[in-house]
Amino acid sequence: MKTTKTTIKNLPAEQRRAVTVEAVIELAAEKNPASITTAEIAERMQLTQGALFRHFPTKDALWQSAMEWVTAQLLGRIDAVIATTESSVDAPLDAVNALERMFAAHIDFVAKHPGAPRMMFAELQRPDPTAAKAIAQTMLHHYGERVGKLLAKGISEGVIDPDLDVAAASVMFIGMVQGLVMQSMIAGDVAVMFTNARPMFLLYAKAIQKSEL
């Protein structure tokens, strides 16, 4: 939904900050996040830079909020998938099926918000420490922990190879998503992710599953 200058001014402060963050994510999908200026953000929102800085005192503060938004949105989707493995209402998913849904949820998030991974990659490549970079690093750590716990659950369920290197398999899972994102960025087409996602996950699943004797 496109927000006009009038409606932005009528929003509560917290919602105005959220709309600003979303504007940054949208711009990041269109150009190099490092080159985005506060003037461009203000123009996208039909506000003055002064109005923008009333909510975010610096550009770094805005970038920090953007990375917090990405973290909350992505891990929220991941946690929703993990919750289905413990559901007492519906039939619980086994770990491999849960990992596939997690994989699909991440791809879907990137397809809907292509600026999110672009911002994350840009922050992680910065040589200097920033709050936004620290948030991105922490998010990847927590993401890896969630994957690791599902892998361990699969081992206990007897569906995943008990000799699996869980740490390496967790890194590989995240690397698959990052690789698909990079391919889509190079191609300039998010459809590339959907074309390759399932075949790639099936290869991963075959590698981690317990062999049938």
PDB file of C-alpha atoms in Angstrom:
ATOM      1  CA  MET A   1       0.000   0.000   0.000  1.00  0.00           C
ATOM      2  CA  LYS A   2       1.405   3.366  -1.017  1.00  0.00           C
ATOM      3  CA  THR A   3       1.496   5.826   1.857  1.00  0.00           C
ATOM      4  CA  THR A   4       0.996   9.527   1.117  1.00  0.00           C
ATOM      5  CA  LYS A   5       2.529  12.466   2.891  1.00  0.00           C
ATOM      6  CA  THR A   6      -0.805  13.217   4.573  1.00  0.00           C
ATOM      7  CA  THR A   7      -1.339   9.692   5.887  1.00  0.00           C
ATOM      8  CA  ILE A   8       2.262   9.463   7.145  1.00  0.00           C
ATOM      9  CA  LYS A   9       1.809  12.616   9.208  1.00  0.00           C
ATOM     10  CA  ASN A  10      -1.363  11.154  10.714  1.00  0.00           C
ATOM     11  CA  LEU A  11       0.327   7.923  11.803  1.00  0.00           C
ATOM     12  CA  PRO A  12       1.532   7.364  15.394  1.00  0.00           C
ATOM     13  CA  ALA A  13       5.292   7.789  15.834  1.00  0.00           C
ATOM     14  CA  GLU A  14       5.997   4.035  15.988  1.00  0.00           C
ATOM     15  CA  GLN A  15       4.096   3.405  12.757  1.00  0.00           C
ATOM     16  CA  ARG A  16       5.888   6.300  11.050  1.00  0.00           C
ATOM     17  CA  ARG A  17       9.201   4.672  11.971  1.00  0.00           C
ATOM     18  CA  ALA A  18       7.971   1.351  10.582  1.00  0.00           C
ATOM     19  CA  VAL A  19       6.900   2.969   7.306  1.00  0.00           C
ATOM     20  CA  THR A  20      10.318   4.615   7.035  1.00  0.00           C
ATOM     21  CA  VAL A  21      12.081   1.289   7.487  1.00  0.00           C
ATOM     22  CA  GLU A  22       9.901  -0.297   4.820  1.00  0.00           C
ATOM     23  CA  ALA A  23      10.781   2.552   2.452  1.00  0.00           C
ATOM     24  CA  VAL A  24      14.483   1.809   3.002  1.00  0.00           C
ATOM     25  CA  ILE A  25      13.935  -1.893   2.251  1.00  0.00           C
ATOM     26  CA  GLU A  26      12.091  -0.972  -0.956  1.00  0.00           C
ATOM     27  CA  LEU A  27      14.893   1.344  -2.075  1.00  0.00           C
ATOM     28  CA  ALA A  28      17.482  -1.348  -1.314  1.00  0.00           C
ATOM     29  CA  ALA A  29      15.740  -3.586  -3.844  1.00  0.00           C
ATOM     30  CA  GLU A  30      16.283  -0.944  -6.518  1.00  0.00           C
ATOM     31  CA  LYS A  31      19.882   0.136  -5.913  1.00  0.00           C
ATOM     32  CA  ASN A  32      23.051  -0.480  -3.911  1.00  0.00           C
ATOM     33  CA  PRO A  33      22.013   0.017  -0.250  1.00  0.00           C
ATOM     34  CA  ALA A  34      25.340   1.733   0.491  1.00  0.00           C
ATOM     35  CA  SER A  35      24.474   4.513  -1.970  1.00  0.00           C
ATOM     36  CA  ILE A  36      21.004   5.262  -0.584  1.00  0.00           C
ATOM     37  CA  THR A  37      20.831   8.772   0.844  1.00  0.00           C
ATOM     38  CA  THR A  38      18.499  10.224   3.436  1.00  0.00           C
ATOM     39  CA  ALA A  39      17.341  12.669   0.758  1.00  0.00           C
ATOM     40  CA  GLU A  40      16.165   9.739  -1.376  1.00  0.00           C
ATOM     41  CA  ILE A  41      14.378   8.162   1.559  1.00  0.00           C
ATOM     42  CA  ALA A  42      12.636  11.421   2.412  1.00  0.00           C
ATOM     43  CA  GLU A  43      11.640  11.879  -1.237  1.00  0.00           C
ATOM     44  CA  ARG A  44      10.209   8.346  -1.386  1.00  0.00           C
ATOM     45  CA  MET A  45       8.107   9.129   1.676  1.00  0.00           C
ATOM     46  CA  GLN A  46       7.199  12.627   0.457  1.00  0.00           C
ATOM     47  CA  LEU A  47       8.709  14.146   3.592  1.00  0.00           C
ATOM     48  CA  THR A  48      11.499  16.583   4.359  1.00  0.00           C
ATOM     49  CA  GLN A  49      14.825  15.313   5.681  1.00  0.00           C
ATOM     50  CA  GLY A  50      14.080  17.246   8.860  1.00  0.00           C
ATOM     51  CA  ALA A  51      10.901  15.210   9.371  1.00  0.00           C
ATOM     52  CA  LEU A  52      12.861  12.023   8.741  1.00  0.00           C
ATOM     53  CA  PHE A  53      15.527  12.881  11.315  1.00  0.00           C
ATOM     54  CA  ARG A  54      12.895  13.506  13.980  1.00  0.00           C
ATOM     55  CA  HIS A  55      12.459   9.725  14.114  1.00  0.00           C
ATOM     56  CA  PHE A  56      16.003   8.644  13.272  1.00  0.00           C
ATOM     57  CA  PRO A  57      18.773  10.994  14.449  1.00  0.00           C
ATOM     58  CA  THR A  58      21.317   9.455  12.052  1.00  0.00           C
ATOM     59  CA  LYS A  59      21.421   7.284   8.966  1.00  0.00           C
ATOM     60  CA  ASP A  60      23.130   4.572  11.028  1.00  0.00           C
ATOM     61  CA  ALA A  61      20.176   4.572  13.434  1.00  0.00           C
ATOM     62  CA  LEU A  62      17.826   4.058  10.498  1.00  0.00           C
ATOM     63  CA  TRP A  63      19.963   1.212   9.137  1.00  0.00           C
ATOM     64  CA  GLN A  64      19.970  -0.389  12.583  1.00  0.00           C
ATOM     65  CA  SER A  65      16.169  -0.290  12.662  1.00  0.00           C
ATOM     66  CA  ALA A  66      16.040  -1.755   9.160  1.00  0.00           C
ATOM     67  CA  MET A  67      18.187  -4.717  10.205  1.00  0.00           C
ATOM     68  CA  GLU A  68      16.065  -5.191  13.336  1.00  0.00           C
ATOM     69  CA  TRP A  69      12.992  -5.316  11.073  1.00  0.00           C
ATOM     70  CA  VAL A  70      14.599  -7.911   8.785  1.00  0.00           C
ATOM     71  CA  THR A  71      15.601 -10.017  11.793  1.00  0.00           C
ATOM     72  CA  ALA A  72      12.143  -9.904  13.361  1.00  0.00           C
ATOM     73  CA  GLN A  73      10.356 -10.670  10.092  1.00  0.00           C
ATOM     74  CA  LEU A  74      12.606 -13.524   8.993  1.00  0.00           C
ATOM     75  CA  LEU A  75      13.073 -15.253  12.349  1.00  0.00           C
ATOM     76  CA  GLY A  76       9.346 -14.832  12.995  1.00  0.00           C
ATOM     77  CA  ARG A  77       8.614 -16.874   9.878  1.00  0.00           C
ATOM     78  CA  ILE A  78      11.221 -19.459  10.834  1.00  0.00           C
ATOM     79  CA  ASP A  79       9.849 -19.794  14.355  1.00  0.00           C
ATOM     80  CA  ALA A  80       6.330 -20.264  12.976  1.00  0.00           C
ATOM     81  CA  VAL A  81       7.591 -23.234  10.978  1.00  0.00           C
ATOM     82  CA  ILE A  82       9.435 -24.696  13.974  1.00  0.00           C
ATOM     83  CA  ALA A  83       6.250 -24.399  16.043  1.00  0.00           C
ATOM     84  CA  THR A  84       4.521 -26.821  13.667  1.00  0.00           C
ATOM     85  CA  THR A  85       6.959 -29.542  14.734  1.00  0.00           C
ATOM     86  CA  GLU A  86       5.539 -29.339  18.250  1.00  0.00           C
ATOM     87  CA  SER A  87       1.859 -28.880  17.423  1.00  0.00           C
ATOM     88  CA  SER A  88      -0.544 -31.057  19.374  1.00  0.00           C
ATOM     89  CA  VAL A  89      -3.488 -30.057  17.170  1.00  0.00           C
ATOM     90  CA  ASP A  90      -2.197 -30.860  13.708  1.00  0.00           C
ATOM     91  CA  ALA A  91       0.075 -33.769  12.905  1.00  0.00           C
ATOM     92  CA  PRO A  92       3.593 -32.598  13.874  1.00  0.00           C
ATOM     93  CA  LEU A  93       6.142 -32.300  11.086  1.00  0.00           C
ATOM     94  CA  ASP A  94       9.286 -34.373  11.229  1.00  0.00           C
ATOM     95  CA  ALA A  95      12.569 -32.453  11.130  1.00  0.00           C
ATOM     96  CA  VAL A  96      13.275 -32.920   7.416  1.00  0.00           C
ATOM     97  CA  ASN A  97       9.829 -31.642   6.399  1.00  0.00           C
ATOM     98  CA  ALA A  98      10.203 -28.756   8.822  1.00  0.00           C
ATOM     99  CA  LEU A  99      13.565 -27.857   7.288  1.00  0.00           C
ATOM    100  CA  GLU A 100      11.984 -27.856   3.842  1.00  0.00           C
ATOM    101  CA  ARG A 101       9.225 -25.522   5.018  1.00  0.00           C
ATOM    102  CA  MET A 102      11.812 -23.307   6.685  1.00  0.00           C
ATOM    103  CA  PHE A 103      13.762 -23.198   3.432  1.00  0.00           C
ATOM    104  CA  ALA A 104      10.601 -22.294   1.476  1.00  0.00           C
ATOM    105  CA  ALA A 105       9.608 -19.640   4.031  1.00  0.00           C
ATOM    106  CA  HIS A 106      13.007 -17.956   3.698  1.00  0.00           C
ATOM    107  CA  ILE A 107      12.830 -17.981  -0.104  1.00  0.00           C
ATOM    108  CA  ASP A 108       9.301 -16.548   0.011  1.00  0.00           C
ATOM    109  CA  PHE A 109      10.428 -13.773   2.370  1.00  0.00           C
ATOM    110  CA  VAL A 110      13.278 -12.800   0.037  1.00  0.00           C
ATOM    111  CA  ALA A 111      10.967 -12.835  -2.977  1.00  0.00           C
ATOM    112  CA  LYS A 112       8.570 -10.446  -1.213  1.00  0.00           C
ATOM    113  CA  HIS A 113      11.342  -8.241   0.213  1.00  0.00           C
ATOM    114  CA  PRO A 114      14.331  -8.438  -2.182  1.00  0.00           C
ATOM    115  CA  GLY A 115      15.891  -5.404  -0.551  1.00  0.00           C
ATOM    116  CA  ALA A 116      16.322  -7.290   2.738  1.00  0.00           C
ATOM    117  CA  PRO A 117      19.179  -9.604   1.694  1.00  0.00           C
ATOM    118  CA  ARG A 118      20.801  -6.801  -0.267  1.00  0.00           C
ATOM    119  CA  MET A 119      20.938  -4.724   2.906  1.00  0.00           C
ATOM    120  CA  MET A 120      22.264  -7.648   4.912  1.00  0.00           C
ATOM    121  CA  PHE A 121      25.017  -8.438   2.406  1.00  0.00           C
ATOM    122  CA  ALA A 122      25.961  -4.754   2.279  1.00  0.00           C
ATOM    123  CA  GLU A 123      26.246  -4.512   6.063  1.00  0.00           C
ATOM    124  CA  LEU A 124      28.217  -7.748   6.446  1.00  0.00           C
ATOM    125  CA  GLN A 125      30.739  -6.511   3.866  1.00  0.00           C
ATOM    126  CA  ARG A 126      31.442  -3.274   5.737  1.00  0.00           C
ATOM    127  CA  PRO A 127      34.959  -3.317   7.239  1.00  0.00           C
ATOM    128  CA  ASP A 128      33.977  -1.115  10.175  1.00  0.00           C
ATOM    129  CA  PRO A 129      31.806  -2.328  13.074  1.00  0.00           C
ATOM    130  CA  THR A 130      28.285  -0.918  13.101  1.00  0.00           C
ATOM    131  CA  ALA A 131      25.157  -1.677  15.101  1.00  0.00           C
ATOM    132  CA  ALA A 132      23.419  -2.846  11.923  1.00  0.00           C
ATOM    133  CA  LYS A 133      26.299  -5.199  11.077  1.00  0.00           C
ATOM    134  CA  ALA A 134      26.235  -6.646  14.597  1.00  0.00           C
ATOM    135  CA  ILE A 135      22.496  -7.289  14.287  1.00  0.00           C
ATOM    136  CA  ALA A 136      23.013  -9.076  10.949  1.00  0.00           C
ATOM    137  CA  GLN A 137      25.751 -11.247  12.446  1.00  0.00           C
ATOM    138  CA  THR A 138      23.622 -12.077  15.483  1.00  0.00           C
ATOM    139  CA  MET A 139      20.654 -12.938  13.284  1.00  0.00           C
ATOM    140  CA  LEU A 140      22.736 -15.407  11.257  1.00  0.00           C
ATOM    141  CA  HIS A 141      23.956 -16.973  14.501  1.00  0.00           C
ATOM    142  CA  HIS A 142      20.414 -17.431  15.824  1.00  0.00           C
ATOM    143  CA  TYR A 143      19.268 -18.730  12.446  1.00  0.00           C
ATOM    144  CA  GLY A 144      22.049 -21.327  12.504  1.00  0.00           C
ATOM    145  CA  GLU A 145      21.069 -22.363  16.019  1.00  0.00           C
ATOM    146  CA  ARG A 146      17.496 -22.988  14.885  1.00  0.00           C
ATOM    147  CA  VAL A 147      18.654 -25.111  11.965  1.00  0.00           C
ATOM    148  CA  GLY A 148      20.997 -27.039  14.268  1.00  0.00           C
ATOM    149  CA  LYS A 149      18.210 -27.802  16.740  1.00  0.00           C
ATOM    150  CA  LEU A 150      16.005 -29.155  13.954  1.00  0.00           C
ATOM    151  CA  LEU A 151      18.844 -31.312  12.680  1.00  0.00           C
ATOM    152  CA  ALA A 152      19.418 -32.663  16.180  1.00  0.00           C
ATOM    153  CA  LYS A 153      15.691 -33.316  16.491  1.00  0.00           C
ATOM    154  CA  GLY A 154      15.808 -35.259  13.239  1.00  0.00           C
ATOM    155  CA  ILE A 155      18.638 -37.403  14.566  1.00  0.00           C
ATOM    156  CA  SER A 156      16.606 -38.190  17.694  1.00  0.00           C
ATOM    157  CA  GLU A 157      13.595 -39.014  15.489  1.00  0.00           C
ATOM    158  CA  GLY A 158      15.682 -41.426  13.457  1.00  0.00           C
ATOM    159  CA  VAL A 159      15.129 -39.605  10.148  1.00  0.00           C
ATOM    160  CA  ILE A 160      18.548 -37.912   9.942  1.00  0.00           C
ATOM    161  CA  ASP A 161      21.940 -39.622   9.812  1.00  0.00           C
ATOM    162  CA  PRO A 162      23.172 -39.991  13.417  1.00  0.00           C
ATOM    163  CA  ASP A 163      26.740 -39.374  12.235  1.00  0.00           C
ATOM    164  CA  LEU A 164      25.798 -36.044  10.609  1.00  0.00           C
ATOM    165  CA  ASP A 165      28.071 -33.081  11.318  1.00  0.00           C
ATOM    166  CA  VAL A 166      25.298 -30.800  12.578  1.00  0.00           C
ATOM    167  CA  ALA A 167      27.418 -27.634  12.575  1.00  0.00           C
ATOM    168  CA  ALA A 168      28.526 -28.158   8.965  1.00  0.00           C
ATOM    169  CA  ALA A 169      24.991 -29.075   7.864  1.00  0.00           C
ATOM    170  CA  SER A 170      23.661 -25.875   9.470  1.00  0.00           C
ATOM    171  CA  VAL A 171      26.207 -23.769   7.565  1.00  0.00           C
ATOM    172  CA  MET A 172      25.327 -25.590   4.353  1.00  0.00           C
ATOM    173  CA  PHE A 173      21.608 -24.902   4.838  1.00  0.00           C
ATOM    174  CA  ILE A 174      22.170 -21.171   5.205  1.00  0.00           C
ATOM    175  CA  GLY A 175      24.669 -21.220   2.335  1.00  0.00           C
ATOM    176  CA  MET A 176      22.059 -22.748   0.020  1.00  0.00           C
ATOM    177  CA  VAL A 177      19.679 -19.884   0.675  1.00  0.00           C
ATOM    178  CA  GLN A 178      22.432 -17.296   0.236  1.00  0.00           C
ATOM    179  CA  GLY A 179      23.518 -18.930  -3.016  1.00  0.00           C
ATOM    180  CA  LEU A 180      19.993 -18.828  -4.413  1.00  0.00           C
ATOM    181  CA  VAL A 181      19.658 -15.197  -3.392  1.00  0.00           C
ATOM    182  CA  MET A 182      22.932 -14.304  -5.123  1.00  0.00           C
ATOM    183  CA  GLN A 183      21.833 -16.130  -8.297  1.00  0.00           C
ATOM    184  CA  SER A 184      18.557 -14.207  -8.351  1.00  0.00           C
ATOM    185  CA  MET A 185      20.410 -10.911  -7.831  1.00  0.00           C
ATOM    186  CA  ILE A 186      22.776 -11.699 -10.708  1.00  0.00           C
ATOM    187  CA  ALA A 187      19.893 -12.720 -12.959  1.00  0.00           C
ATOM    188  CA  GLY A 188      17.743  -9.803 -11.822  1.00  0.00           C
ATOM    189  CA  ASP A 189      14.831 -12.200 -11.459  1.00  0.00           C
ATOM    190  CA  VAL A 190      13.512 -13.686  -8.185  1.00  0.00           C
ATOM    191  CA  ALA A 191      11.881 -16.488 -10.192  1.00  0.00           C
ATOM    192  CA  VAL A 192      15.340 -18.076 -10.403  1.00  0.00           C
ATOM    193  CA  MET A 193      15.082 -18.889  -6.698  1.00  0.00           C
ATOM    194  CA  PHE A 194      11.776 -20.692  -7.054  1.00  0.00           C
ATOM    195  CA  THR A 195      13.034 -22.677 -10.051  1.00  0.00           C
ATOM    196  CA  ASN A 196      16.080 -23.991  -8.208  1.00  0.00           C
ATOM    197  CA  ALA A 197      14.923 -24.096  -4.585  1.00  0.00           C
ATOM    198  CA  ARG A 198      13.186 -27.474  -4.444  1.00  0.00           C
ATOM    199  CA  PRO A 199      15.776 -29.448  -6.474  1.00  0.00           C
ATOM    200  CA  MET A 200      18.511 -27.975  -4.297  1.00  0.00           C
ATOM    201  CA  PHE A 201      16.722 -28.835  -1.071  1.00  0.00           C
ATOM    202  CA  LEU A 202      16.077 -32.396  -2.255  1.00  0.00           C
ATOM    203  CA  LEU A 203      19.831 -32.836  -2.739  1.00  0.00           C
ATOM    204  CA  TYR A 204      20.397 -31.491   0.766  1.00  0.00           C
ATOM    205  CA  ALA A 205      17.744 -33.774   2.237  1.00  0.00           C
ATOM    206  CA  LYS A 206      19.263 -36.788   0.504  1.00  0.00           C
ATOM    207  CA  ALA A 207      22.657 -35.932   2.015  1.00  0.00           C
ATOM    208  CA  ILE A 208      21.430 -35.588   5.601  1.00  0.00           C
ATOM    209  CA  GLN A 209      18.818 -38.317   5.835  1.00  0.00           C
ATOM    210  CA  LYS A 210      19.448 -41.643   7.506  1.00  0.00           C
ATOM    211  CA  SER A 211      20.306 -44.352   4.981  1.00  0.00           C
ATOM    212  CA  GLU A 212      17.880 -47.201   4.645  1.00  0.00           C
ATOM    213  CA  LEU A 213      19.658 -50.557   5.166  1.00  0.00           C
TER     214      LEU A 213
END
